Coordinates of N, CA and C and ligand atoms in Angstrom, one line a residue:
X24 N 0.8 -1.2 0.0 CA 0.0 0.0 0.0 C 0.9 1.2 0.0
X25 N 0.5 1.9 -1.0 CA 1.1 3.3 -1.2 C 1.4 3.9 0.1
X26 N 1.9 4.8 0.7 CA 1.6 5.8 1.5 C 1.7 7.4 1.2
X27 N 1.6 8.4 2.1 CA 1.6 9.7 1.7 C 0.2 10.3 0.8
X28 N 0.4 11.2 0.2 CA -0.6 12.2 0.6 C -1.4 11.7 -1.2
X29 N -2.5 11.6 -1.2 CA -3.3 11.2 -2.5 C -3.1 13.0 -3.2
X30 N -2.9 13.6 -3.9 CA -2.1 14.5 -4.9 C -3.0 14.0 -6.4
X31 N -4.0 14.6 -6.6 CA -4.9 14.2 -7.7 C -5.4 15.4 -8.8
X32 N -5.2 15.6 -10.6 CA -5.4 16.4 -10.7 C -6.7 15.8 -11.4
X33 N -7.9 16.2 -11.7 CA -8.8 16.4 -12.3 C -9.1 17.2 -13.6
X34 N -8.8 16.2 -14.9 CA -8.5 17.3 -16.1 C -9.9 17.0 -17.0
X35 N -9.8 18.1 -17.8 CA -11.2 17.7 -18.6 C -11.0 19.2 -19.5
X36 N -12.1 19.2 -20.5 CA -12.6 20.9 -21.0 C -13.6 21.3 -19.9
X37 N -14.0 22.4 -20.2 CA -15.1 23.5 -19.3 C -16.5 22.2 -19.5
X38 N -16.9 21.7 -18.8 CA -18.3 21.6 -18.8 C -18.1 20.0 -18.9
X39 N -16.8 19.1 -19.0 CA -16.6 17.6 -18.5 C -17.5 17.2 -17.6
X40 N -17.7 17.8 -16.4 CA -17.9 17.3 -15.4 C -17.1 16.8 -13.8
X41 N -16.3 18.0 -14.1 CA -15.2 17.6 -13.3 C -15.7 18.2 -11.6
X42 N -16.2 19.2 -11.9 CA -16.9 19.7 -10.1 C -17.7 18.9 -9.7
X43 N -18.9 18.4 -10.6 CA -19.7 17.6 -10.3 C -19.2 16.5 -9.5
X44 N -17.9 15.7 -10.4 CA -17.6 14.4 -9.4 C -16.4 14.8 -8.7
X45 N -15.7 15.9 -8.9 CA -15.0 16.3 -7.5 C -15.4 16.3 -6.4
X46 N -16.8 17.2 -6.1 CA -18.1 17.2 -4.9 C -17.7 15.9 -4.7
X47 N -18.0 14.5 -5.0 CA -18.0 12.7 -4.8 C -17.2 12.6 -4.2
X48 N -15.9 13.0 -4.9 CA -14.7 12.3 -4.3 C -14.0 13.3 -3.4
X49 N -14.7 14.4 -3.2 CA -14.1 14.3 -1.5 C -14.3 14.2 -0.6
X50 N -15.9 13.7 -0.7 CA -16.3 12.9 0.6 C -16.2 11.7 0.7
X51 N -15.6 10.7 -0.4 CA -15.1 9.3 -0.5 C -13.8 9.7 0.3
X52 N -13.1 10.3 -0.2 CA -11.5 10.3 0.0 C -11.2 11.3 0.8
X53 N -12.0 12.0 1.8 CA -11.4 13.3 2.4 C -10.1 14.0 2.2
X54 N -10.2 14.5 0.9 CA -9.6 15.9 0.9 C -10.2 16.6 0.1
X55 N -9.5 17.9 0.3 CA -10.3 18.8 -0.2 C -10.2 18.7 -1.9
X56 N -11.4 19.7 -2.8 CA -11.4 20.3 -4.0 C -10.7 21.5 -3.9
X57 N -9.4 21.7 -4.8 CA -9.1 23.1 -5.3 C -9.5 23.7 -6.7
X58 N -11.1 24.2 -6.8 CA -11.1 24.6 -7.9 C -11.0 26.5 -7.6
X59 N -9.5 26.4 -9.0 CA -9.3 28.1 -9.4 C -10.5 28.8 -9.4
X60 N -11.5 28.1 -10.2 CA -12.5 29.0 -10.8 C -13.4 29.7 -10.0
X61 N -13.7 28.2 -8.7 CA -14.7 28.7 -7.8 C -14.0 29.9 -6.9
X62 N -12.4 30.2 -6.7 CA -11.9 30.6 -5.8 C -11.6 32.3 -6.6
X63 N -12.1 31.8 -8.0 CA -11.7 33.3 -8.7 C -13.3 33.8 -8.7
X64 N -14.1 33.0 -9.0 CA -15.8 33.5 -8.9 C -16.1 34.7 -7.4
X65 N -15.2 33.6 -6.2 CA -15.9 34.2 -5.1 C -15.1 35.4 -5.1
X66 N -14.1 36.0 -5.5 CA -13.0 36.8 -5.6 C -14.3 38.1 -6.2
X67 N -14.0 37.7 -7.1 CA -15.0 38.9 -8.2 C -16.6 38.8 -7.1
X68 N -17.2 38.1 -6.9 CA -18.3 38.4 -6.6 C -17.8 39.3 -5.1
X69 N -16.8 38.9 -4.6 CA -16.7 39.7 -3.0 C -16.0 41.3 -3.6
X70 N -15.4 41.4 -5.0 CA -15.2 42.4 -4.7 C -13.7 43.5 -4.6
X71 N -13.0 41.8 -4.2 CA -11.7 42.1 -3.9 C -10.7 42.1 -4.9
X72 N -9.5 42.6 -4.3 CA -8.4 43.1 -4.9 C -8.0 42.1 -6.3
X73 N -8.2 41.2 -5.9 CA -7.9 39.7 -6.8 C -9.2 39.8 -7.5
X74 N -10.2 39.9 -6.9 CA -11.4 39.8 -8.1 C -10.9 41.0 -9.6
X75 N -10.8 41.8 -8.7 CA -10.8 43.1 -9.8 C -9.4 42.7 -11.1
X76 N -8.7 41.7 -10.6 CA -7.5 41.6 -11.4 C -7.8 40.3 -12.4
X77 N -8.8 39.7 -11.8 CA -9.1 38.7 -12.8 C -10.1 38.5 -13.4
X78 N -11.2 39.8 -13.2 CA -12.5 39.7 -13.8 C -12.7 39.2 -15.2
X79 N -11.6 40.5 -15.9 CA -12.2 40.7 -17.4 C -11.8 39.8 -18.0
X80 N -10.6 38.7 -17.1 CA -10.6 37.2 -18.1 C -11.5 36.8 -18.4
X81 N -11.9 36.5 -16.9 CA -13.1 35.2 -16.6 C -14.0 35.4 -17.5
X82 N -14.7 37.0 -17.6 CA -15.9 37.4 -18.5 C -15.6 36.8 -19.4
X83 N -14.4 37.3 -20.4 CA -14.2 36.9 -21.7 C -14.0 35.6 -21.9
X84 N -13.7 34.5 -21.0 CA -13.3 33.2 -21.0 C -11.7 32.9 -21.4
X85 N -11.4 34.0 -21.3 CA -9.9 34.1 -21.2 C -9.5 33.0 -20.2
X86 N -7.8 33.3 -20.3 CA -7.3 32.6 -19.0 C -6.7 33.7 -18.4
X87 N -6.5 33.3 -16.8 CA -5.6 34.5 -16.2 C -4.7 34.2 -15.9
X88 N -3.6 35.1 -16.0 CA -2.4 34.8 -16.4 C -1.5 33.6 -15.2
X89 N -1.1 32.8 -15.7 CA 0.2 32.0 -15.2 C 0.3 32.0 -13.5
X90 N 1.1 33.2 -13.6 CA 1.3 33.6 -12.2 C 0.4 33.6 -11.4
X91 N -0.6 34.9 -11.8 CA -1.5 35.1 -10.4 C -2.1 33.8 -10.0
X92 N -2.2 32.9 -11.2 CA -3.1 31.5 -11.3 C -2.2 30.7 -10.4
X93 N -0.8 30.6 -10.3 CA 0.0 30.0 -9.2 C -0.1 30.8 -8.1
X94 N 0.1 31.6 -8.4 CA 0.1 32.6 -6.4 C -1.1 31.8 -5.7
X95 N -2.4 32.5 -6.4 CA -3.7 31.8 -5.7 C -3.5 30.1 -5.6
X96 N -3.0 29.1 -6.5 CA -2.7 28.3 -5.7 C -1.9 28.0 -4.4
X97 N -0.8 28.5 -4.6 CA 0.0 27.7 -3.3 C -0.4 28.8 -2.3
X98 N -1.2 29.6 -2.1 CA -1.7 30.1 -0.7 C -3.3 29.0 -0.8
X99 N -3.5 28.9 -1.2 CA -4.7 27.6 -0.8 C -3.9 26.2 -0.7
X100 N -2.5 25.5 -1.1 CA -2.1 24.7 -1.1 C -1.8 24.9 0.7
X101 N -1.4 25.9 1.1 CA -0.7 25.8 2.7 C -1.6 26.4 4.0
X102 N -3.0 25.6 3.3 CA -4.1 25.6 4.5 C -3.8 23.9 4.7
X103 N -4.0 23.6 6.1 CA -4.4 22.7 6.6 C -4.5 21.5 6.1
X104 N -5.9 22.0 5.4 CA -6.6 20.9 4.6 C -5.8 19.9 3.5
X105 N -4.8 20.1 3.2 CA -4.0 19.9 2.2 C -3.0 18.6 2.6
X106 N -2.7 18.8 4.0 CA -1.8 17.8 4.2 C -1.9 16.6 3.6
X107 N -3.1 16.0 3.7 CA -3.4 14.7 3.2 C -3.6 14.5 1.8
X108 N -3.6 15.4 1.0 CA -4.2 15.4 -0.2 C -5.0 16.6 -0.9
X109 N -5.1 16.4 -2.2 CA -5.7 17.7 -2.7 C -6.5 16.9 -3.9
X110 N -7.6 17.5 -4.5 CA -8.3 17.0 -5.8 C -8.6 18.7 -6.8
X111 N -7.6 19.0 -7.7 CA -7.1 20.0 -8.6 C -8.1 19.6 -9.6
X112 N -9.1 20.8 -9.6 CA -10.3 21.1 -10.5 C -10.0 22.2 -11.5
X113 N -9.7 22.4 -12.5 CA -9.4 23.4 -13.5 C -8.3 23.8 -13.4
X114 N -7.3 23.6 -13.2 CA -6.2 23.9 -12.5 C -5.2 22.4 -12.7
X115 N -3.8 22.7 -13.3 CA -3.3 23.4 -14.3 C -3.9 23.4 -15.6
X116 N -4.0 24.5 -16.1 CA -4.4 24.8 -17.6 C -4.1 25.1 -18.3
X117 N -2.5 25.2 -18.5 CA -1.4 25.6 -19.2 C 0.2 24.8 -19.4
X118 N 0.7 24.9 -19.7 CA 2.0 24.0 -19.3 C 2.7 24.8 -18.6
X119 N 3.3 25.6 -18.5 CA 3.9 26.7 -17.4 C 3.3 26.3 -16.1
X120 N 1.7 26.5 -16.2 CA 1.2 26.3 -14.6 C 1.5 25.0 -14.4
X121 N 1.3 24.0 -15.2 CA 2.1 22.4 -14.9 C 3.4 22.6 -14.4
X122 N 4.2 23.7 -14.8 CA 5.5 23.3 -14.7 C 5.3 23.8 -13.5
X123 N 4.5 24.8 -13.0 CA 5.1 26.0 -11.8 C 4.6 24.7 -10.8
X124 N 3.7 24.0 -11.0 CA 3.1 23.1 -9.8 C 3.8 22.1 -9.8
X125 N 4.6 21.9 -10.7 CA 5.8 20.5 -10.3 C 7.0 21.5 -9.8
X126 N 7.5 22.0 -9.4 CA 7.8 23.3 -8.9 C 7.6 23.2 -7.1
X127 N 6.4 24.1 -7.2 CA 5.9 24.1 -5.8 C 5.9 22.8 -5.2
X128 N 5.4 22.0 -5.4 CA 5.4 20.2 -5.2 C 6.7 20.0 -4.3
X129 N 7.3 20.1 -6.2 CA 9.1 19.7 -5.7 C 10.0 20.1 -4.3
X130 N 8.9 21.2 -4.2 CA 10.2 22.2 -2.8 C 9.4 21.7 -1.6
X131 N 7.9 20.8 -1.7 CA 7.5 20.5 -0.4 C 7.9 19.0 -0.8
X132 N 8.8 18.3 -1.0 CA 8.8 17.2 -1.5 C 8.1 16.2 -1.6
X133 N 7.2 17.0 -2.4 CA 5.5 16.1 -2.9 C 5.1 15.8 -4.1
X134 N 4.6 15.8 -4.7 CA 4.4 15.4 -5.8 C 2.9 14.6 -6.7
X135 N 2.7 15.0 -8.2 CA 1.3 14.3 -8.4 C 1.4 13.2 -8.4
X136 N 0.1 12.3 -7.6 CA -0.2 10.7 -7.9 C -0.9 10.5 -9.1
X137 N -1.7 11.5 -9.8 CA -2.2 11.1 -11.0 C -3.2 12.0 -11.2
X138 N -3.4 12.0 -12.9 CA -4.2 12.6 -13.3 C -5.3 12.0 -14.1
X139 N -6.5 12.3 -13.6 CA -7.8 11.3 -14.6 C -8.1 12.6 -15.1
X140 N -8.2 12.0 -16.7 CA -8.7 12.8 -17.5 C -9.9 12.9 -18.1
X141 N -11.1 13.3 -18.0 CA -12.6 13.4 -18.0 C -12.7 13.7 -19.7
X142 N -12.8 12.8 -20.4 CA -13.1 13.1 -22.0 C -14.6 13.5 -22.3
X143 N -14.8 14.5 -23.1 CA -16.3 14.7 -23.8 C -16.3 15.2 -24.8
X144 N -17.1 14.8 -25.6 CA -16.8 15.3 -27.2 C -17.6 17.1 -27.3
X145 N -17.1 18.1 -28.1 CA -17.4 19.5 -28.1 C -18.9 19.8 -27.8
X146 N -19.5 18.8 -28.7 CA -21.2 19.1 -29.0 C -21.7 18.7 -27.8
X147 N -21.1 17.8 -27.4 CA -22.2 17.6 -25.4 C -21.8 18.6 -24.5
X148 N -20.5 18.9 -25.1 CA -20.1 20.0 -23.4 C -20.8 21.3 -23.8
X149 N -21.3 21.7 -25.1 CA -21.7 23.0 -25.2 C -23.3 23.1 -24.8
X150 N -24.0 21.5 -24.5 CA -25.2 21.0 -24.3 C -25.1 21.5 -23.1
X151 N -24.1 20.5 -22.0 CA -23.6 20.8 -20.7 C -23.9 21.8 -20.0
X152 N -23.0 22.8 -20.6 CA -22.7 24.4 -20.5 C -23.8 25.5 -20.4
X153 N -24.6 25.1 -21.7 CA -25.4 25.9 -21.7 C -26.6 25.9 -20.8
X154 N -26.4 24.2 -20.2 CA -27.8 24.1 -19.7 C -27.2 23.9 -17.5
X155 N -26.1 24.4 -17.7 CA -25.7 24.3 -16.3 C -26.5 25.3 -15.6
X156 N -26.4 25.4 -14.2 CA -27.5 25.9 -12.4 C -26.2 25.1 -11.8
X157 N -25.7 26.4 -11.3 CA -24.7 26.3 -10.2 C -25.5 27.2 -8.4
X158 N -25.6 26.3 -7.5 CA -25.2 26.9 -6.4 C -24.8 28.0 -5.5
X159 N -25.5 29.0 -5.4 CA -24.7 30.4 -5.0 C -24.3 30.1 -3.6
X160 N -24.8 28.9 -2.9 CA -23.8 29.5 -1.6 C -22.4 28.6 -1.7
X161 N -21.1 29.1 -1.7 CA -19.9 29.1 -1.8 C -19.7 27.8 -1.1
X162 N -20.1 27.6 0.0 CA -19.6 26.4 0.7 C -19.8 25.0 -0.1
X163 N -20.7 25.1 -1.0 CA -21.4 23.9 -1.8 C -21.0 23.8 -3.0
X164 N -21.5 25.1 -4.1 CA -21.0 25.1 -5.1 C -21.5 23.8 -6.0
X165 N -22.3 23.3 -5.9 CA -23.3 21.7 -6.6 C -23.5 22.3 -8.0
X166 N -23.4 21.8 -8.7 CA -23.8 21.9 -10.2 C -24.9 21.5 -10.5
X167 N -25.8 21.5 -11.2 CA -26.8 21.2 -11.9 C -26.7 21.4 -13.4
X168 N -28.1 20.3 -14.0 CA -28.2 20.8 -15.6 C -29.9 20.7 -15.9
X169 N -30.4 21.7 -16.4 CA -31.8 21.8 -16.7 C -32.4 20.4 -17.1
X170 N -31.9 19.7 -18.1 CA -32.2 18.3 -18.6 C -31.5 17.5 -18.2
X171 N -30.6 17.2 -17.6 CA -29.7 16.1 -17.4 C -29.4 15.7 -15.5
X172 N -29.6 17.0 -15.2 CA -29.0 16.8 -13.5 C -30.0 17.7 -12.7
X173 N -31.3 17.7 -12.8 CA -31.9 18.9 -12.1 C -32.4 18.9 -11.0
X174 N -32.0 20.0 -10.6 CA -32.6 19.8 -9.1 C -34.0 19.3 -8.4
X175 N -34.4 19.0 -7.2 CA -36.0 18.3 -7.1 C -37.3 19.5 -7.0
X176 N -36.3 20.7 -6.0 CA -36.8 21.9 -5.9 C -36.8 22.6 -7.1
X177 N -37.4 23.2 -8.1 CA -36.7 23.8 -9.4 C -35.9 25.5 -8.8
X178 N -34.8 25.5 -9.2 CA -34.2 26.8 -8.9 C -33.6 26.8 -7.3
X179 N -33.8 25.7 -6.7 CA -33.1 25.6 -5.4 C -31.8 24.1 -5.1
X180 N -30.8 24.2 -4.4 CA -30.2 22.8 -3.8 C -30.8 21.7 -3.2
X181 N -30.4 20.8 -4.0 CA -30.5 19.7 -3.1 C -29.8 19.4 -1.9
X182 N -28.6 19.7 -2.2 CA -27.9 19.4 -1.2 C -27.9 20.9 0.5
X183 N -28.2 22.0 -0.3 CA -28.4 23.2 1.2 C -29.1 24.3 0.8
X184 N -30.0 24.0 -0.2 CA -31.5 24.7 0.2 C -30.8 26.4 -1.0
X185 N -29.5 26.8 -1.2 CA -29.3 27.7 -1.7 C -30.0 27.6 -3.3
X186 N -29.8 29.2 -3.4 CA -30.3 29.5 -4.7 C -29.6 28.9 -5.6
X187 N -30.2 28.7 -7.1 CA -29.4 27.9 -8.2 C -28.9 29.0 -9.5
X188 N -28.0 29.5 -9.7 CA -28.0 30.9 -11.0 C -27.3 30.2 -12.1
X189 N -27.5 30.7 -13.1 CA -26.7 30.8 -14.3 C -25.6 31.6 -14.6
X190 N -24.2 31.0 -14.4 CA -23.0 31.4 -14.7 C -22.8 32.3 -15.6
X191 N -22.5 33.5 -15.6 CA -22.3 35.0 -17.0 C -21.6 34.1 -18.3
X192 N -20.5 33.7 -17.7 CA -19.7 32.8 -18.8 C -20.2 31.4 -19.4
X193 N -21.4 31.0 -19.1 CA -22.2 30.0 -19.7 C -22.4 30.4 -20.9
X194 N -23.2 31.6 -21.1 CA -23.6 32.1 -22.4 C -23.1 31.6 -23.9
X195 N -23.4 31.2 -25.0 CA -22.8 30.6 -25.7 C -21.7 31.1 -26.4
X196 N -21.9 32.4 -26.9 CA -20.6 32.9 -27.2 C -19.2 32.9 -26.6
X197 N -19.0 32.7 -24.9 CA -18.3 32.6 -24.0 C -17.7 31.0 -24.3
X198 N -18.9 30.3 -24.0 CA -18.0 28.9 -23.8 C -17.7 28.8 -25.5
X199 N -17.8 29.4 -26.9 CA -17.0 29.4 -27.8 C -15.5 29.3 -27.6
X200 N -15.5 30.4 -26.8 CA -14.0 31.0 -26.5 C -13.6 30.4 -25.5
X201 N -14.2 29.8 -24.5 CA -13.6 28.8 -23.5 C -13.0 27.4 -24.2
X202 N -14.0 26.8 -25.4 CA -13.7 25.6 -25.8 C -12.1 26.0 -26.8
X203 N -12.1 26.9 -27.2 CA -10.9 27.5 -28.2 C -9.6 27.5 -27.5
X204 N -10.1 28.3 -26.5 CA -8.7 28.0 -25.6 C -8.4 26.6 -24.9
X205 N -9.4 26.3 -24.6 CA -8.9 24.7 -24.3 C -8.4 23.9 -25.0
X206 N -8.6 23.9 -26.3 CA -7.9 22.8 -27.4 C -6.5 23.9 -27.8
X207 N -6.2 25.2 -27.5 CA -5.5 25.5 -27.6 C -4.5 25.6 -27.1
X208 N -4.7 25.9 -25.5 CA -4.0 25.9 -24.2 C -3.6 25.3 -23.3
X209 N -5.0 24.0 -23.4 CA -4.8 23.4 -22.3 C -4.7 21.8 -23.1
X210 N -5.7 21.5 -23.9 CA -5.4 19.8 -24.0 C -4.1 19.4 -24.4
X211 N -2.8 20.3 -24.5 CA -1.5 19.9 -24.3 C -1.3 19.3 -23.5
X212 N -1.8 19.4 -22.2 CA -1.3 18.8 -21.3 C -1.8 17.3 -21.2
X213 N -2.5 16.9 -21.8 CA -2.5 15.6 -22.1 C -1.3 14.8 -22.4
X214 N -0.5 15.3 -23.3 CA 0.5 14.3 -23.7 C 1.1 14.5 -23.0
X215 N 1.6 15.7 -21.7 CA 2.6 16.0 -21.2 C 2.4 15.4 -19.9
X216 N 1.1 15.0 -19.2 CA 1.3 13.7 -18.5 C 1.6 12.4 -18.8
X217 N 1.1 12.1 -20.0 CA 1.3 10.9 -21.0 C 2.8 10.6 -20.8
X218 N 3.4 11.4 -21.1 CA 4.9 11.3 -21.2 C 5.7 10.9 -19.6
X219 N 5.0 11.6 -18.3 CA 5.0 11.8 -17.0 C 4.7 10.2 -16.7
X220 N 3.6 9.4 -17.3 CA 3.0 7.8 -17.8 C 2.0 7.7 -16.3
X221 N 1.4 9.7 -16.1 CA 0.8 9.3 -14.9 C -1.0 10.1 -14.9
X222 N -0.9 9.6 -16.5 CA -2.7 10.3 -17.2 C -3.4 8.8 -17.1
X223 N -4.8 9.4 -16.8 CA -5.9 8.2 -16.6 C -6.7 9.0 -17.5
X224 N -7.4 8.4 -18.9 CA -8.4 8.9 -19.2 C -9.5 7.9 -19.2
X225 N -10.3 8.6 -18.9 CA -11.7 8.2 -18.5 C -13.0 8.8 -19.6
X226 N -14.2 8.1 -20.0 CA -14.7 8.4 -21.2 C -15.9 9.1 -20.1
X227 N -16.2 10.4 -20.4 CA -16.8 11.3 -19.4 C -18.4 11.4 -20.4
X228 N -18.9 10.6 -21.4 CA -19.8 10.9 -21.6 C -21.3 10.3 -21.2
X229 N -21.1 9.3 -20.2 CA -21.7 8.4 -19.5 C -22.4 9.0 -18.7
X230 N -23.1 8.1 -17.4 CA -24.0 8.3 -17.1 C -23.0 9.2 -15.4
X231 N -23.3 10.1 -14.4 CA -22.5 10.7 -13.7 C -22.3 9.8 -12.3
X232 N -23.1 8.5 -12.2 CA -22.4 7.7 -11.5 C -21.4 6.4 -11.7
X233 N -21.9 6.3 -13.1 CA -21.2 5.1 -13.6 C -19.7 5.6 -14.1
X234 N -19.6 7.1 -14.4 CA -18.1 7.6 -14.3 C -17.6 7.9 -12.9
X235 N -18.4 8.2 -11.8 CA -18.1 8.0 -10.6 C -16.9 7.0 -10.3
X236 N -17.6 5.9 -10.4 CA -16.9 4.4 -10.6 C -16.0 4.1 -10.8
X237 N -16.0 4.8 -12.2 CA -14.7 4.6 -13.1 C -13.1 5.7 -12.6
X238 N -13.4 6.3 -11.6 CA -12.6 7.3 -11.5 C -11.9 7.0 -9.6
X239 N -13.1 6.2 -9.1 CA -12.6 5.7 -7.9 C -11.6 4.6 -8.2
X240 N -11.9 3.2 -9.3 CA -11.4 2.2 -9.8 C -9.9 2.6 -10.0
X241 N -9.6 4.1 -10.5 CA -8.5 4.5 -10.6 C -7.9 4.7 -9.7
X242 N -8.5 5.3 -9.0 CA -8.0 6.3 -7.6 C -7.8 4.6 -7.1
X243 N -8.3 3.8 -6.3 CA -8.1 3.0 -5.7 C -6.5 1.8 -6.3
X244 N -6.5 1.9 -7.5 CA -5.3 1.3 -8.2 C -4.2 1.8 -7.9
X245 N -4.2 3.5 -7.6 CA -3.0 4.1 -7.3 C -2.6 4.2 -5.8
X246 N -4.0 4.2 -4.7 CA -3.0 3.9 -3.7 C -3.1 2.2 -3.5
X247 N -3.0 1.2 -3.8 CA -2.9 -0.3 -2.9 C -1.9 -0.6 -3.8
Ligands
ADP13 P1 -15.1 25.3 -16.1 O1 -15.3 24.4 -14.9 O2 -16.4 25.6 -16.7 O3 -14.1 24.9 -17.0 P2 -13.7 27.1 -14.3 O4 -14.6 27.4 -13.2 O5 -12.7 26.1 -14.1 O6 -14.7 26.7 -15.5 O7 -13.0 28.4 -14.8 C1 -13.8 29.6 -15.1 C2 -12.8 30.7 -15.6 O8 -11.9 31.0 -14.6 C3 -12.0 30.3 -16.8 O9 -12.7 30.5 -18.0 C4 -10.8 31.2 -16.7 O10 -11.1 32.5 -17.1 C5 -10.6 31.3 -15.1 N1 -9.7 30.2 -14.7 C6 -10.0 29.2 -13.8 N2 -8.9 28.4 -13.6 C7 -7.9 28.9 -14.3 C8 -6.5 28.5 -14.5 N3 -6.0 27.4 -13.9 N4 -5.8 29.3 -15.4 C9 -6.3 30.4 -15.9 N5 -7.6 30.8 -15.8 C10 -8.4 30.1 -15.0
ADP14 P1 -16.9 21.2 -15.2 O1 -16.6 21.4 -13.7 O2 -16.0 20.2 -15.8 O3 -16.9 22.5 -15.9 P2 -19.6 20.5 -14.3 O4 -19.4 19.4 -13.2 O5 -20.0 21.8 -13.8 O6 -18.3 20.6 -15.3 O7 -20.7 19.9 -15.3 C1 -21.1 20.7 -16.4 C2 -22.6 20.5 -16.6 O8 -22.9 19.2 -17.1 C3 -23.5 20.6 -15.3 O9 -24.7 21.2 -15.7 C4 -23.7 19.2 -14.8 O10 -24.9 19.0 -14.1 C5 -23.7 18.4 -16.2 N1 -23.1 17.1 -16.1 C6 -22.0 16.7 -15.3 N2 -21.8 15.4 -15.6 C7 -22.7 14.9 -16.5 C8 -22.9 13.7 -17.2 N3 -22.1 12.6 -16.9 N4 -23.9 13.6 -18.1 C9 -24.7 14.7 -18.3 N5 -24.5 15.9 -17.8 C10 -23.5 16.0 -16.8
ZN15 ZN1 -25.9 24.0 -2.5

């Protein structure tokens, strides 16, 4: 049996499904989710210094730049919660931010156990996307989809009663430019774990518990 800290990245395009089954697996595996996006959302929506510097990405579906994208990680890497493990939601999405986080890793002498890669073909994620209901209260953050995942309450959580909105950057001209950059930015990183021989892809167009499954089966292969 393995030991040390489960170190898990969660890759996919915008609208895989990777929050969804992040939420899963960190109450299977107790550790926390680090997703950038939720931590750049609450940024902009509070207001703050960091909102104001990464808005006009986010709007546009930009990416924000490198750096700030690593600063805000390793100040969330050196809470607590991390000792044991992390599950990396949107994050890295570049190869620089790969490199900067084999980097940070390196100097805590830690390192990834693996990355499962959440595949979906363009025309479902823009289905996905369009038809997502995310969670306003921060602590939860639960995804929804009007046809596919909806809630029992219409417009409220299942899981804490909060309101359910529609993301600015859903809009479809947005996730155009979100899917652009990802086949241009980010699915590099595919091969560049490939090469690392430490990528899991997983076929993300399935049913959301039967890739559940499929993602524990991994998880469970890498620690015993
Ligand atoms: P999704 O889950 O739909 O892919 P995210 O919540 O991960 O969306 O990201 C929303 C937006 O936040 C991105 O379009 C980008 O502007 C910004 N963002 C999030 N993570 C990163 C990152 N690692 N690097 C650069 N920009 C990021
Ligand atoms: P990501 O974090 O990768 O951007 P989400 O987890 O937010 O993706 O999922 C995007 C949308 O697709 C949400 O509306 C969610 O309810 C829905 N969804 C997630 N998994 C599936 C699935 N396996 N089949 C159909 N819809 C899904
Ligand atoms: Zn909720």
């Amino acid at each position: 049996m393995k030991s040390g800290p489960l170190n898990l990245i969660l890759f996919g395009p915008p609208g895989a499904g990777k929050g969804t089954q992040a939420k899963q697996l960190i109450e299977k595996y107790g550790i926390p989710q680090i997703s950038t996006g939720e931590i750049m959302r609450e940024a902009i929506s509070s207001g703050s210094e960091l909102g104001k510097k990464v808005q006009s990405f986010v709007q546009s579906g930009g990416l924000v730049p490198d750096k700030l994208v690593l600063d805000i990680f390793q100040s969330r890497l050196d809470k607590p919660d991390c000792v044991k493990g992390f599950i990396l939601d949107g994050f890295p999405r570049t190869i620089p931010q790969a490199q900067g986080l084999e980097e940070i890793l390196l100097s805590r002498k830690s390192t990834i156990t693996g990355v499962l890669a959440v595949m979906v073909p363009d025309e479902d994620l823009i289905k996905r996307l369009t038809g997502r209901r995310i969670c306003k209260n921060p602590a939860c953050g639960a995804s929804y989809h009007v046809d596919f995942s909806p809630s029992k309450k219409n417009g409220f959580c299942d899981q804490c009663n909060g309101e359910l909105y529609q993301r600015k950057d859903d809009s479809f001209e947005v996730i155009s430019n979100r899917l652009k950059v990802y086949h241009d930015q980010t699915s590099p990183l595919i091969e560049h774990y490939e090469g690392k021989k430490i990528l899991y892809k997983v076929d993300g167009s399935g049913k959301i518990e039967v890739i559940f499954q499929k993602l524990c089966d991994i998880i469970n292969g890498l620690t015993h």
